[in-house]
XYZ file of C-alpha atoms in Angstrom:
153
model
C 19.848 57.505 178.550
C 18.168 55.488 175.831
C 17.744 58.542 173.565
C 21.457 59.313 173.832
C 22.175 55.659 173.136
C 19.931 55.813 170.039
C 21.657 59.004 168.911
C 24.998 57.322 169.412
C 23.855 54.345 167.314
C 22.683 56.675 164.509
C 25.996 58.518 164.634
C 27.938 55.212 164.452
C 25.848 54.018 161.490
C 26.327 57.311 159.673
C 30.061 57.204 160.348
C 30.253 53.619 159.088
C 28.192 54.568 156.038
C 30.501 57.472 155.164
C 33.602 55.339 155.794
C 32.218 52.648 153.470
C 31.288 55.284 150.894
C 34.797 56.766 151.091
C 36.384 53.320 150.710
C 34.178 52.536 147.696
C 35.033 55.881 146.121
C 38.755 55.238 146.661
C 38.420 51.830 145.006
C 36.395 53.126 142.054
C 38.364 56.325 141.353
C 41.195 54.617 139.394
C 38.662 52.630 137.378
C 36.631 55.740 136.574
C 39.772 57.699 135.691
C 41.008 54.922 133.404
C 37.608 54.643 131.761
C 37.509 58.392 131.148
C 41.048 58.353 129.736
C 40.227 55.395 127.505
C 37.116 57.147 126.241
C 39.242 60.221 125.450
C 41.744 58.097 123.542
C 38.942 56.326 121.672
C 37.494 59.700 120.713
C 40.895 60.837 119.400
C 41.311 57.632 117.378
C 37.805 57.863 116.011
C 38.375 61.434 114.876
C 41.783 60.553 113.491
C 40.321 57.641 111.522
C 37.766 59.996 109.947
C 40.528 62.457 109.029
C 42.772 59.720 107.566
C 39.851 58.276 105.638
C 38.982 61.671 104.175
C 42.602 62.274 103.176
C 42.867 58.834 101.549
C 39.590 59.290 99.654
C 40.537 62.758 98.399
C 44.303 62.372 98.029
C 44.233 63.130 94.313
C 42.208 66.302 94.869
C 42.926 69.562 96.615
C 42.648 69.099 100.385
C 42.434 72.236 102.503
C 43.299 72.246 106.203
C 40.060 74.158 107.073
C 38.170 71.300 105.394
C 39.851 68.803 107.740
C 39.240 71.092 110.726
C 35.530 71.134 109.869
C 35.466 67.320 109.893
C 37.217 67.439 113.270
C 34.757 70.061 114.485
C 37.290 72.664 115.590
C 39.103 75.737 114.342
C 41.929 75.367 111.836
C 44.533 76.366 114.428
C 43.216 73.938 117.050
C 42.962 71.129 114.498
C 46.540 71.687 113.299
C 47.880 71.593 116.873
C 45.822 68.494 117.706
C 46.851 66.646 114.536
C 50.525 67.569 114.922
C 50.563 66.437 118.555
C 49.115 63.027 117.716
C 50.671 62.281 114.319
C 53.932 64.158 115.051
C 53.828 66.021 111.755
C 51.707 68.809 110.353
C 48.564 67.983 108.352
C 50.124 69.503 105.234
C 53.282 67.400 105.562
C 51.225 64.286 106.215
C 49.156 64.856 103.065
C 52.308 65.531 101.069
C 53.919 62.323 102.400
C 50.853 60.281 101.429
C 50.883 61.806 97.933
C 54.570 60.990 97.494
C 53.896 57.385 98.603
C 51.191 57.173 95.929
C 53.569 58.687 93.372
C 56.247 56.102 94.239
C 53.800 53.314 93.450
C 52.752 54.947 90.192
C 56.371 55.538 89.151
C 57.153 51.854 89.571
C 53.896 50.313 88.368
C 53.035 52.516 85.391
C 54.770 54.037 82.393
C 52.966 57.347 82.904
C 54.894 60.552 82.411
C 56.176 62.193 85.569
C 54.096 65.342 85.067
C 51.022 63.153 84.570
C 51.779 61.294 87.826
C 52.143 64.648 89.573
C 48.617 65.619 88.496
C 47.245 62.150 89.342
C 48.630 62.509 92.869
C 46.959 65.849 93.544
C 49.776 68.224 92.622
C 48.868 71.205 90.489
C 52.512 72.015 89.697
C 54.875 69.266 88.443
C 57.910 71.327 89.508
C 56.614 71.537 93.105
C 55.927 67.802 92.914
C 59.522 67.090 91.871
C 60.936 69.287 94.642
C 58.674 67.680 97.248
C 59.504 64.220 95.941
C 63.254 64.844 96.187
C 62.949 66.384 99.657
C 61.081 63.316 100.941
C 62.805 60.460 99.078
C 66.230 61.966 98.400
C 65.818 61.270 94.676
C 64.142 63.011 91.784
C 61.102 61.154 90.425
C 63.099 60.187 87.305
C 66.037 58.867 89.374
C 63.645 57.052 91.719
C 62.008 55.289 88.791
C 65.359 54.282 87.268
C 66.943 53.176 90.553
C 63.959 51.315 91.963
C 63.054 49.623 88.692
C 66.660 48.446 88.449
C 66.401 47.133 92.021
C 63.256 45.175 91.081
C 65.032 43.336 88.216
């Protein structure tokens, strides 16, 4: 009778142990999941910061999407999908937007010729620059300079 009583005690302790283990797991699961999700977000932001930094540092030069994908450590197609999902625009459009922002500053703060500003902002073709500028701002570079300078005075 005592051996069955001892076996019963072992069984009860094991059951209690597994119940406690299950309860602990249930309590820790949301914390672990949140920690994993946060780490994933931090990784995305870290990678995105490196990409943004590279774009900012090389904005006046030719920037190729495969170059950015290499920094990200993935294929060009995967990088483009990843970037577009997070930033909500394609890498090419983002770079173009940043270049136009730089051009806007140069148009207002310098007397440089428009074709010179196009080259300074990483465009190889001033005509493409003007078309991109108008598509993004709604004004030609010349009209932007006139209108915005007038607004400043």
